[in-house]
Coordinates of C-alpha atoms in Angstrom, one line a residue:
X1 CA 16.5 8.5 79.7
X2 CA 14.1 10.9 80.3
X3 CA 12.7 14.1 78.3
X4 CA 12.7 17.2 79.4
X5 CA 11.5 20.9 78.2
X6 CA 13.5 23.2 80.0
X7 CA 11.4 26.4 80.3
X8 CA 12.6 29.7 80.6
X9 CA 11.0 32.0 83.4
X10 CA 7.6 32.9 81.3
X11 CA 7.8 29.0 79.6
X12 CA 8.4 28.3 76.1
X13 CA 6.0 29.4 73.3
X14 CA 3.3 26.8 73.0
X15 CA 5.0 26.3 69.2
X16 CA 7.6 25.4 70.3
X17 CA 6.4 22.6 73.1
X18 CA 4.2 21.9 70.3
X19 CA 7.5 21.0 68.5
X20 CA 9.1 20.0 71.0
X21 CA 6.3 17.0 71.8
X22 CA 6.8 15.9 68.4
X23 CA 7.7 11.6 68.8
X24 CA 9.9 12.0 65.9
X25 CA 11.7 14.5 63.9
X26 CA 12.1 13.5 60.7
X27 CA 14.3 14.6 57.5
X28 CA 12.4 17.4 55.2
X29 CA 13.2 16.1 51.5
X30 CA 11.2 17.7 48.8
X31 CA 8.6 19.6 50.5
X32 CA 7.6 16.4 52.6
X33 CA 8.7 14.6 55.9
X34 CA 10.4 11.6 56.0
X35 CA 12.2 8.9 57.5
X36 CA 14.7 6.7 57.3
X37 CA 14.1 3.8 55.4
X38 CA 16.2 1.5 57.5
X39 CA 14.2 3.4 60.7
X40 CA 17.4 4.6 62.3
X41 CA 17.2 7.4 64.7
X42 CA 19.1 9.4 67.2
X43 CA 18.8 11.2 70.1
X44 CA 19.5 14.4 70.5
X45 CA 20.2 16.0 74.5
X46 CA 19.8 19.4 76.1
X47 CA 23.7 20.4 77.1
X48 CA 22.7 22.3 79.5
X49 CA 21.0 19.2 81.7
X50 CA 21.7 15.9 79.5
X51 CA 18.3 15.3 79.3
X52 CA 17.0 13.8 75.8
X53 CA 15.1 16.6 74.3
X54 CA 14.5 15.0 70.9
X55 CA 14.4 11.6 69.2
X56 CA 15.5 12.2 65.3
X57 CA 15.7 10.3 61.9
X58 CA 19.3 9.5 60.9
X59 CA 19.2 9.3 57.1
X60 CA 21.6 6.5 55.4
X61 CA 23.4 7.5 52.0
X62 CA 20.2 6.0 49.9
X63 CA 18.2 8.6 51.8
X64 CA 19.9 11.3 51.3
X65 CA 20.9 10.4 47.5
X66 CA 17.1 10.9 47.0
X67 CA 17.2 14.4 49.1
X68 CA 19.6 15.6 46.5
X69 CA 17.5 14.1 43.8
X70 CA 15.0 16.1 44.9
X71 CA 16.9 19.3 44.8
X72 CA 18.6 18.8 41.3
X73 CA 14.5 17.9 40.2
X74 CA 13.4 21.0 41.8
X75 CA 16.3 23.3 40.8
X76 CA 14.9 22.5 37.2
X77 CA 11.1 22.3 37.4
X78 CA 9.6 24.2 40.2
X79 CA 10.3 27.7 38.5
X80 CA 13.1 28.6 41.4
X81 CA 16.1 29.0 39.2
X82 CA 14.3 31.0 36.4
X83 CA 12.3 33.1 38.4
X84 CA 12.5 36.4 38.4
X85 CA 15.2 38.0 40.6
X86 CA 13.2 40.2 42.4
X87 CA 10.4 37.9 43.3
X88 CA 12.9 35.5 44.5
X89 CA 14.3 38.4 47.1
X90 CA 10.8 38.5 48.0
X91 CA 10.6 35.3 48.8
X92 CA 13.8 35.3 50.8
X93 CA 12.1 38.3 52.7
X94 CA 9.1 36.8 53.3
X95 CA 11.1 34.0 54.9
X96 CA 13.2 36.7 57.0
X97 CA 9.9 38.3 57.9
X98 CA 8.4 34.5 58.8
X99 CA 11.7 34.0 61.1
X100 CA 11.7 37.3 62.6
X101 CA 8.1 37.5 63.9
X102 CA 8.8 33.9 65.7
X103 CA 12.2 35.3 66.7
X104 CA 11.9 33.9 70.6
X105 CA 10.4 30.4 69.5
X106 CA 13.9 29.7 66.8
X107 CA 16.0 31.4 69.9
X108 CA 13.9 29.0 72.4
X109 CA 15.0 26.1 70.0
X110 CA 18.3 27.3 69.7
X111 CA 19.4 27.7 72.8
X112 CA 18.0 24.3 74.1
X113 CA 19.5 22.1 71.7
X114 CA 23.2 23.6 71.4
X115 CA 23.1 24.7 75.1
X116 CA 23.8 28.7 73.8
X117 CA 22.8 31.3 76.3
X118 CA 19.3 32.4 75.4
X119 CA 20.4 36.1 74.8
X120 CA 23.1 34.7 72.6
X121 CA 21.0 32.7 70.7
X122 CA 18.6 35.7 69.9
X123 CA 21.2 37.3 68.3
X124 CA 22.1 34.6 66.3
X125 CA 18.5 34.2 65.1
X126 CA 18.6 37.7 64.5
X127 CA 21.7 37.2 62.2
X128 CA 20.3 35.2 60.1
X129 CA 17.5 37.1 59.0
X130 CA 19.8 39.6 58.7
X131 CA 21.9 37.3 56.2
X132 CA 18.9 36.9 54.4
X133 CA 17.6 40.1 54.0
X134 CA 21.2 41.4 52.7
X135 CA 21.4 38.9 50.2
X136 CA 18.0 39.3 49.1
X137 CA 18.3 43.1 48.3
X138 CA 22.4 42.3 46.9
X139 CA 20.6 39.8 44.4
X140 CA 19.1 42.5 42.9
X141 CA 21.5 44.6 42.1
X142 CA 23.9 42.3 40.7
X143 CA 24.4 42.7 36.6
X144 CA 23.8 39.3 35.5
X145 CA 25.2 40.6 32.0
X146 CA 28.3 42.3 31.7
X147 CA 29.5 43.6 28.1
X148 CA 33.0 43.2 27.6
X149 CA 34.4 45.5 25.4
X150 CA 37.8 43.8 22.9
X151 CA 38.9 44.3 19.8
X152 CA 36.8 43.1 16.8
X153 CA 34.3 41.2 19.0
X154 CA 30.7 41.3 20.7
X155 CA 31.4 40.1 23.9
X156 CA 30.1 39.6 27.4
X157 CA 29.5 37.3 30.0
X158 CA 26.6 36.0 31.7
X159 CA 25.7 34.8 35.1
X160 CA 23.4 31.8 36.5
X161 CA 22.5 29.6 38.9
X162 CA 25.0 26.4 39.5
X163 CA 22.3 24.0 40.3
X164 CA 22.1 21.7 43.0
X165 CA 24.3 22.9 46.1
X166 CA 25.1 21.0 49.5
X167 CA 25.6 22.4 52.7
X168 CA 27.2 20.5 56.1
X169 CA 27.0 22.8 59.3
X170 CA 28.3 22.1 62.7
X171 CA 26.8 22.4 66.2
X172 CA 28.1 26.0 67.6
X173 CA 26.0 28.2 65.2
X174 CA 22.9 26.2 63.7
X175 CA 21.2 28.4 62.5
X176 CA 23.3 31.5 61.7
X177 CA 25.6 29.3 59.7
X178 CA 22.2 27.6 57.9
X179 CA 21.7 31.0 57.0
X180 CA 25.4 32.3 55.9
X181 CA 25.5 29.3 53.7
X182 CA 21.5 29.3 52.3
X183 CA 20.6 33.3 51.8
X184 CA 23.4 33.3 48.7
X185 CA 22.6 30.1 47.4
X186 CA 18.7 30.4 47.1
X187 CA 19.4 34.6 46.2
X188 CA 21.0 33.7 43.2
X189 CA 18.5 30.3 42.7
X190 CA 20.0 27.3 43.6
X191 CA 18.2 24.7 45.2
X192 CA 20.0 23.5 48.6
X193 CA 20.7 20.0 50.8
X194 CA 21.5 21.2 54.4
X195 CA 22.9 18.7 56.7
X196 CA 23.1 19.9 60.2
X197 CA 25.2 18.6 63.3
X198 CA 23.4 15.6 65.2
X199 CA 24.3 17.3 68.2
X200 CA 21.8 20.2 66.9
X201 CA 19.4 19.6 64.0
X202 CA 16.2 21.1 65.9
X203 CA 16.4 25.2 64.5
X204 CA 16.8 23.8 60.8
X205 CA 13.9 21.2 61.3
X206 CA 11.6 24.2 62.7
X207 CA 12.5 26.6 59.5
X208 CA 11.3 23.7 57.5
X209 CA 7.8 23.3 59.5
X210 CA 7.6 27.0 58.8
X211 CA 8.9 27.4 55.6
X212 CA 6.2 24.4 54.8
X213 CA 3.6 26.1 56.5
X214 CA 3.7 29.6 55.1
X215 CA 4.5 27.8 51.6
X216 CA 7.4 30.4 51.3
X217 CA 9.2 27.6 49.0
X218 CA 8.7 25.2 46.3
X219 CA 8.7 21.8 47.3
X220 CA 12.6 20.9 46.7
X221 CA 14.4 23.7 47.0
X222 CA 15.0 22.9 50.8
X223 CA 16.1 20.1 51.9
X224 CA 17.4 19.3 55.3
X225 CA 18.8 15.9 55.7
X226 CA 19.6 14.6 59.3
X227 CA 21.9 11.7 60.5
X228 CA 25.4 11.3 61.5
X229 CA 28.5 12.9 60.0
X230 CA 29.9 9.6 59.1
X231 CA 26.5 8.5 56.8
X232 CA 24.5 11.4 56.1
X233 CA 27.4 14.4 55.8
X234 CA 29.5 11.8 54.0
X235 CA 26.4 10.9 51.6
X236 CA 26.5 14.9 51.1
X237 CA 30.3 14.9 50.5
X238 CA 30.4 12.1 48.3
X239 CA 27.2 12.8 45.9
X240 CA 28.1 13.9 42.3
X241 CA 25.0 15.7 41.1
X242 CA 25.4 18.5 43.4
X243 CA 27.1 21.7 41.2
X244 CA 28.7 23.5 44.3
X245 CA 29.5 22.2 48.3
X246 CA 29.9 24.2 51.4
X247 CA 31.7 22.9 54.7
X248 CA 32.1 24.4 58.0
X249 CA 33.8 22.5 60.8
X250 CA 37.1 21.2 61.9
X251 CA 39.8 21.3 59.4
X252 CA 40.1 17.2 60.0
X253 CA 36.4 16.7 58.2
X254 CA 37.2 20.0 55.9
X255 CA 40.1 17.7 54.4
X256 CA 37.9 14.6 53.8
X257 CA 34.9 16.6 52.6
X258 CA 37.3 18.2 50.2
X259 CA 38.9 15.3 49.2
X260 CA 35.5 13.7 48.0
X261 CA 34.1 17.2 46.1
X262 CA 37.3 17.0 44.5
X263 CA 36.9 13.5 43.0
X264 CA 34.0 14.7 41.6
X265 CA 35.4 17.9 40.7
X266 CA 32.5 20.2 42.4
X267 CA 33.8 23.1 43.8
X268 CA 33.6 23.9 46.9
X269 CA 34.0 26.1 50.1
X270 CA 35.5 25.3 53.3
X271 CA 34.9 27.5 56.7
X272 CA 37.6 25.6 59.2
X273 CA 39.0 25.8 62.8
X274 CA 41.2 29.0 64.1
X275 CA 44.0 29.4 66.7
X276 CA 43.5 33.3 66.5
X277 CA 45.4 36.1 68.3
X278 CA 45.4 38.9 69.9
X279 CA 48.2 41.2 70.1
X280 CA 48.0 43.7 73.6
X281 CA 50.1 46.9 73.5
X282 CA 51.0 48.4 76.4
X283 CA 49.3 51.7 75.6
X284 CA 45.7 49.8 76.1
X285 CA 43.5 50.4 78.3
X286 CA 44.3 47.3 80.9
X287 CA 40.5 46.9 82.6
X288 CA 38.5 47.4 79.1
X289 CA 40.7 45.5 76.9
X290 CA 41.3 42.6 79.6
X291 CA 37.4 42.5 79.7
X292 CA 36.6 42.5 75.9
X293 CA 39.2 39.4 75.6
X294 CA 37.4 37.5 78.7
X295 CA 34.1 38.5 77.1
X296 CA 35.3 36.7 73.8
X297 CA 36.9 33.8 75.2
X298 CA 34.0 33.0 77.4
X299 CA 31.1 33.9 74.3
X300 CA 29.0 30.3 73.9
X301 CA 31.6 28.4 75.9
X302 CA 34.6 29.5 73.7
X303 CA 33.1 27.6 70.7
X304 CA 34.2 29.6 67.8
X305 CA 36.7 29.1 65.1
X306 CA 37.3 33.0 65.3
X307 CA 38.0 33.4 68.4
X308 CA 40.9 35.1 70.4
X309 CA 42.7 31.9 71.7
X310 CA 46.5 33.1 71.7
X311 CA 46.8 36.2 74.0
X312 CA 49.6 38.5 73.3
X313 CA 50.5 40.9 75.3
X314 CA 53.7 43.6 75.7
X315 CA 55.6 42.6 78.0
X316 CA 55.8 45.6 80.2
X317 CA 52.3 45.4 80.6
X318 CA 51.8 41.6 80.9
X319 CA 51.4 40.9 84.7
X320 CA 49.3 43.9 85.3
X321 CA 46.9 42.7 82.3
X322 CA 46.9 38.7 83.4
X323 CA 45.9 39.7 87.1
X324 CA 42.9 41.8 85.3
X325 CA 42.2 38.9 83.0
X326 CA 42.3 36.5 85.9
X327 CA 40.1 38.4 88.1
X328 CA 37.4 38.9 85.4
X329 CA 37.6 35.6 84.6
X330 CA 36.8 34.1 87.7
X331 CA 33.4 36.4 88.0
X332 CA 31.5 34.6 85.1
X333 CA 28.8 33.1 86.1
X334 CA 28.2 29.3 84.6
X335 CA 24.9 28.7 84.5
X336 CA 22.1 26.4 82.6
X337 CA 21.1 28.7 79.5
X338 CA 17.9 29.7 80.2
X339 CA 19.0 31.1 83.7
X340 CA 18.7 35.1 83.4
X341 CA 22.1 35.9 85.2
X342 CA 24.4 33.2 83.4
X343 CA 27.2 34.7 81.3
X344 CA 28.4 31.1 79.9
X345 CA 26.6 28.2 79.6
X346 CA 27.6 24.2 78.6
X347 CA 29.7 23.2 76.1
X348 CA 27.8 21.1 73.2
X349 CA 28.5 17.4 74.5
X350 CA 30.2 15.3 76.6
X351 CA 32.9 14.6 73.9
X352 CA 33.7 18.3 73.9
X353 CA 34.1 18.6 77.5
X354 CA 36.3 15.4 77.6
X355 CA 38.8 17.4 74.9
X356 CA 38.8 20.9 77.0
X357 CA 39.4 19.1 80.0
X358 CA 42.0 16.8 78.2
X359 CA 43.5 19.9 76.8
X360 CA 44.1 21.4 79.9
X361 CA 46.1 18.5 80.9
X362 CA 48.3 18.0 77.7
X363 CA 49.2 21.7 77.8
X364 CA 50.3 21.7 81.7
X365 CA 52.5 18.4 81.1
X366 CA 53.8 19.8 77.8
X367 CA 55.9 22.7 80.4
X368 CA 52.5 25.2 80.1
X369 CA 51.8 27.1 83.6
X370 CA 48.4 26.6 84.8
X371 CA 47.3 30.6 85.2
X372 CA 43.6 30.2 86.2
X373 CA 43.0 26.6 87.1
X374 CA 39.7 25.8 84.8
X375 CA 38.2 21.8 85.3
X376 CA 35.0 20.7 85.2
X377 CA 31.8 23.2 86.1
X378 CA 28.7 22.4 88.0
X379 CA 25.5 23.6 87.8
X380 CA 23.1 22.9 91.0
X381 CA 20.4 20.8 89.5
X382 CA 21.8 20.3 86.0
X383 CA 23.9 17.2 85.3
X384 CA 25.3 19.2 81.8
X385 CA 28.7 19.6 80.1
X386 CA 30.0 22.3 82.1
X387 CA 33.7 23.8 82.4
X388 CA 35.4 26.7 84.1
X389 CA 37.4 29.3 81.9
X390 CA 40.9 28.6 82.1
X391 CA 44.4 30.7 81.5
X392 CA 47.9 28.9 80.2
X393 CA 51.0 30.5 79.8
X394 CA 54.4 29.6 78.3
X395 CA 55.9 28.7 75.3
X396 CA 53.7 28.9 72.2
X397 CA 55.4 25.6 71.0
X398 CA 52.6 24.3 73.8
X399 CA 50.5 22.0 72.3
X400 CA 47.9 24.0 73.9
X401 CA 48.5 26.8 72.0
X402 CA 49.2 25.4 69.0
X403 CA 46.2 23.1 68.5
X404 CA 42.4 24.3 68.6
X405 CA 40.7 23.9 71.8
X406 CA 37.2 24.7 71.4
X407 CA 36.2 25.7 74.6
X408 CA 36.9 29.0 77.1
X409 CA 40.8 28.0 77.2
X410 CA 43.1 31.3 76.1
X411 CA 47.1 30.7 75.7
X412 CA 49.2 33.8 77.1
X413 CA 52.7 35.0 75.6
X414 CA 54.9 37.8 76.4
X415 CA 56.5 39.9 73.3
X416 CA 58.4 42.8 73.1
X417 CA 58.8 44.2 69.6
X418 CA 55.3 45.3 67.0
X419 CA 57.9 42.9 65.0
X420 CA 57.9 40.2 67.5
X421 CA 54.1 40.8 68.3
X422 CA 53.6 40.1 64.3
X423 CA 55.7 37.2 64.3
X424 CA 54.3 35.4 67.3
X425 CA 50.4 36.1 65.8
X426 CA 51.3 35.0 62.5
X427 CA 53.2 31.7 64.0
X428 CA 50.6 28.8 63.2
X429 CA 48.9 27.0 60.7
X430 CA 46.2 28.3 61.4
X431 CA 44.8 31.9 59.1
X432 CA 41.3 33.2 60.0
X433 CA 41.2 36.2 62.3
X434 CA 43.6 38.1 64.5
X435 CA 43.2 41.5 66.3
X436 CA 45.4 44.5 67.2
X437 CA 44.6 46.4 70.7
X438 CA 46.6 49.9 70.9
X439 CA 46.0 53.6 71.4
X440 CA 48.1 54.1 67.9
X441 CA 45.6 53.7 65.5
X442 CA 48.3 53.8 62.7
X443 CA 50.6 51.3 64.3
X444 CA 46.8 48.9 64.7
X445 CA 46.6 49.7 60.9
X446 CA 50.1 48.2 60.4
X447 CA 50.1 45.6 62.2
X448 CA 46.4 44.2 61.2
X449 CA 47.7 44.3 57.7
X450 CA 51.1 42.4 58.2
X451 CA 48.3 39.2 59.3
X452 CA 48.5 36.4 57.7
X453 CA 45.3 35.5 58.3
X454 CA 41.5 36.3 56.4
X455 CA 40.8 39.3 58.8
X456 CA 42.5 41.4 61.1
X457 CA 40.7 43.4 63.4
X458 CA 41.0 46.5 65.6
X459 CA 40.2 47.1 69.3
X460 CA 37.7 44.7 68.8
X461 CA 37.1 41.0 68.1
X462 CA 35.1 38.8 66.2
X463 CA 33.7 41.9 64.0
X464 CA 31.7 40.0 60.9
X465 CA 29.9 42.3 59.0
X466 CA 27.5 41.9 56.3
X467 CA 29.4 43.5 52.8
X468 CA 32.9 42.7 54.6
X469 CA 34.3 39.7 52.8
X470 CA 35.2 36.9 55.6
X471 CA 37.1 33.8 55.5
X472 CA 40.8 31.9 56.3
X473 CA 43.8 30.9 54.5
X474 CA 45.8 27.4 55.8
X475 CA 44.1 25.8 58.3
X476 CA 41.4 27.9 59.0
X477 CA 39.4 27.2 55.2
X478 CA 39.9 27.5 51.1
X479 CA 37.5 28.6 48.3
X480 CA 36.1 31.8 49.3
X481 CA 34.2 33.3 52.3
X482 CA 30.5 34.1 53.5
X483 CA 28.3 37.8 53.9
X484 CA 29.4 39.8 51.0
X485 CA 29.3 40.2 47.3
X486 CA 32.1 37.8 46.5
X487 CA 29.8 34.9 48.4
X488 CA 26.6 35.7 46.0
X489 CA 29.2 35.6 43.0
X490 CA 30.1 32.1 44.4
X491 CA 27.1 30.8 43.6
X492 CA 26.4 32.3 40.2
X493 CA 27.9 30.2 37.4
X494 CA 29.5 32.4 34.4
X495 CA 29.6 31.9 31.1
X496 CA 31.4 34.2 28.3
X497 CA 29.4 34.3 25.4
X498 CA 31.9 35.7 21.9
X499 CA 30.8 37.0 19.0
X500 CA 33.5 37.9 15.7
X501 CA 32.9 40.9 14.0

C-alpha cells in the first residue's frame, strides 16, 4: 500500500511532513516514546484517499499497565498534584498558547487522519484550546475549602485531586474530545492515560511531541497509549489503579467499559451515541431553517452523537420544507478534505460506510420511503469512503430512525400537535440533545424543557458552550457531562473533615 501526504493548496507545514515521515509512531508513556513490546503495529489511512498515511504502535495490556503505572508514579512524585493552582493554569495556558500558535499544523493533522474538512478541523483545534484555557482560569476560582456551618461542630470539606484518571476517545473529534476530557482532569491535577481511536491517533501523538518539546509537562502526567479498542482501550477499561474513567463512543463499548470500571468500583463518565430531534413548526422560516438542518446533518459526514437525525416537522408545512431540504441537500459538494470548495468530506473508514450504506437499505425494506436517494460518493482521483446525504420518511418504528446511523442520513416525521411534536422527540432511548424551531419563543421555551434528553436547544443545533453543563440520559451517556463547572468538580475528590465542639 502506498503512502501518501495529501497537501493542501500552499502544502503542509514542513512540521508536519516532518511528522508525517516519521517510520513509526510510537506510544508516549512517561515523558518517553515507546513501543510495543511484542512489536505490533497498525496502520492508519487517509479517508479521504485510502492511502496509508501512518504506521503506529499497537500497545498490548502489559504495555499499557506500565502507561498507567507511570501516571499513578507521576500523579505522586513529579509535583503535578500538589502544585500550586495557579501555576498549574499556567501550565495549561502555556499548552493552549503552544497549540494555538501551531494551530494549522494540529488542523493539517487533523483533518488528514479523520478525513474532517480542513475548515472544520480548525475549529476543532481551536476548541480545544478553548477548553483549556476555560478550565485553566475556572481552576482558579474554585474554593477548595468550604466551611460548613452545623450545630455544635467545626466543619468543612475539602477538595483534591483523584489520582490517576483514564480517558478512551473515538475517531470523529480527536482532539476536541482529548481536550474536553484532559483540560479538567490536569486543572484540578490528575495525571491522565489517553487512548485514542486507531482510526485517528496522529493529533494526540503530535501534542505529545510538543508537549515534550516545550517541556510544558512532567514526565507522566501524559500519557497517550495507542492500539486497538479490543487490547489497548480494554487494558484502560479493565486497570484498577486508575481513581476516575472517561468514555466517549457508542453506547455498545459505553456498556462494556462500564461494566469493567464498575468491578473495580472507579467511577466513571460515559459520553454515548444520540438519535436526536428536531421539532419544525410551521411558523419557521422554511429556506433558513431547512438549510441549518442540512448544514447539521451534513457537518463531518453526519458523524456526531448530537446531531439532528429525527426531523420533525408540522405537518402543514411538511412537503414545502422536504422539497427545501431536498434541494439543498443535493447542492453539497463531496469532496476530498483539503479541497477548498468541499462542504462534506469521507466518512472515517470503510466499516462506517459499509453501515450508512447498509442503513439505507434496512430502513427502505423495513416500509421507510427513500426521499433523497444517498449511496455511495465518488471523488475523481480519490479512492476514499465517500457517501451522498440521504432523506427517509415514514414511521419512526423504522429501524432507521430508531437506531444511530452515524453518517449524513436524517429520518422525516409528520406531527400535528406541540404535544405530538414532544411525544414523537422524546420517543427513543436515546437522551442527549433535541432542538425546537418556531417563531414563538415561549412555546420553543416550553417545548425544549418538556425534553427528555441532556439539552434542548432553540433555533439552533449542536450549541455547546463552555460554562453550559452538557451531557445525556439513557442511551446517550451516565455520570456527568463535559465544559462547565460540574466537569472540574468531577475530578476533584472531597473529603468532609468534622470537628465536635
Amino acid at each position: 500500500m502506498s503512502t501518501t501526504a495529501a497537501p493542501t493548496a500552499t502544502g503542509f507545514a514542513p512540521a508536519v511532513s516532518a511528522f508525517l515521515a516519521t517510520a513509526l509512531h510510537k506510544s508516549y508513556v512517561g515523558g518517553r516514546w515507546v513501543e510495543a513490546t511484542d512489536g505490533g503495529t497498525f496502520e492508519v489511512l487517509d479517508p479521504g484517499s485510502g492511502t496509508k498515511i501512518a504506521t503506529v504502535t499497537s500497545l498490548q495490556k502489559s504495555d499499557v499497565d506500565r502507561a498507567v503505572d507511570a501516571a499513578v508514579d507521576a500523579f505522586h512524585n513529579s509535583g503535578w498534584a500538589s502544585m500550586p493552582v495557579a501555576e498549574r493554569a499556567a501550565r495549561l495556558h502555556r499548552i493552549a498558547d503552544a497549540v494555538e500558535a501551531r494551530i494549522h499544523e494540529f488542523a493539517q493533522v487533523e483533518a488528514l487522519d479523520c478525513g474532517k474538512i480542513y475548515a472544520q478541523a480548525v475549529g476543532d483545534i481551536q476548541n480545544f484550546i478553548d477548553t483549556f484555557r476555560y478550565f485553566a482560569d475556572l481552576s482558579q476560582a474554585v474554593n477548595y475549602r468550604q466551611v460548613i456551618a452545623v450545630k455544635k461542630h467545626e466543619a468543612w470539606v475539602t477538595r483534591h485531586p483523584w489520582g490517576a484518571c483514564g480517558f478512551i476517545i473515538p475517531w470523529n473529534f480527536p482532539f476536541l474530545l482529548a481536550g474536553w476530557g484532559l483540560a479538567p482532569a490536569l486543572a484540578a491535577g490528575n495525571t491522565c492515560v489517553l487512548k485514542p481511536a486507531e482510526d485517528t491517533p496522529l493529533s494526540a501523538l503530535y501534542l505529545c511531541h510538543v508537549v515534550q518539546q516545550l517541556d510544558l509537562l512532567p514526565p507522566g502526567v501524559l500519557n497517550v497509549v495507542t492500539g486497538y479498542g479490543e487490547t489497548a482501550g480494554a487494558a484502560v477499561s479493565q486497570n484498577p489503579r486508575f481513581r476516575r474513567m472517561s468514555f466517549t463512543g457508542s453506547p455498545e463499548v459505553g456498556r462494556l467499559v462500564a461494566e469493567a470500571a464498575g468491578r473495580n468500583l472507579i467511577p466513571v463518565k460515559c459520553e454515548l451515541g444520540g438519535k436526536g430531534a428536531a421539532v419544525v413548526f410551521n411558523d419557521v422560516d422554511i429556506p433558513e431553517t431547512a438549510q441549518a438542518l442540512v448544514n447539521a446533518i451534513t457537518f463531518h459526514t453526519g458523524q456526531v452523537c448530537c446531531d439532528a437525525t429525527r426531523w420533525l416537522i408540522q405537518r402543514d408545512i411538511y412537503d414545502d420544507f422536504v422539497g427545501e431540504c431536498v434541494k439543498r441537500m443535493k447542492s453539497v459538494q463531496i469532496g476530498y478534505q483539503f479541497d477548498g470548495g468541499a462542504q462534506m468530506g469521507p466518512v472515517v473508514n470503510a466499516k462506517q460506510q459499509a453501515r450508512v450504506l447498509g442503513y439505507l437499505q434496512k430502513g427502505v425494506a423495513d416500509g421507510a420511503d427513500l426521499v433523497l436517494e444517498g449511496g455511495a460518493g465518488a471523488v475523481a482521483g480519490r479512492n476514499g469512503f465517500y457517501v451522498k446525504p440521504a432523506l427517509l420518511a415514514g414511521s419512526l418504528n423504522n429501524v432507521a430512525a430508531r437506531e444511530e446511523i452515524f453518517g449524513p442520513v436524517a429520518f422525516l416525521a409528520s406531527f400535528a400537535s406541540e404535544e405530538e411534536g414532544v411525544r414523537l422527540a422524546n420517543d427513543t432511548e436515546y437522551g442527549l440533545g433535541n432542538s425546537v424551531w418556531s417563531k414563538d419563543l415561549q412555546r420553543c421555551a416550553r417545548v425544549a424543557e418538556a425534553f427528555r434528553a441532556g439539552n434542548g436547544w432553540i433555533n439552533a443545533h449542536n450549541v455547546i458552550v463552555h460554562g453550559v453543563p452538557y451531557g445525556g440520559i439513557g442511551k446517550s451517556g451516565m455520570g456527568g457531562g463535559v465544559v462547565s463547572p460540574e466537569t472540574l468538580d468531577d475530578y476533584l475528590r472531597p473529603i468532609s473533615v468534622v470537628r465536635p465542639l
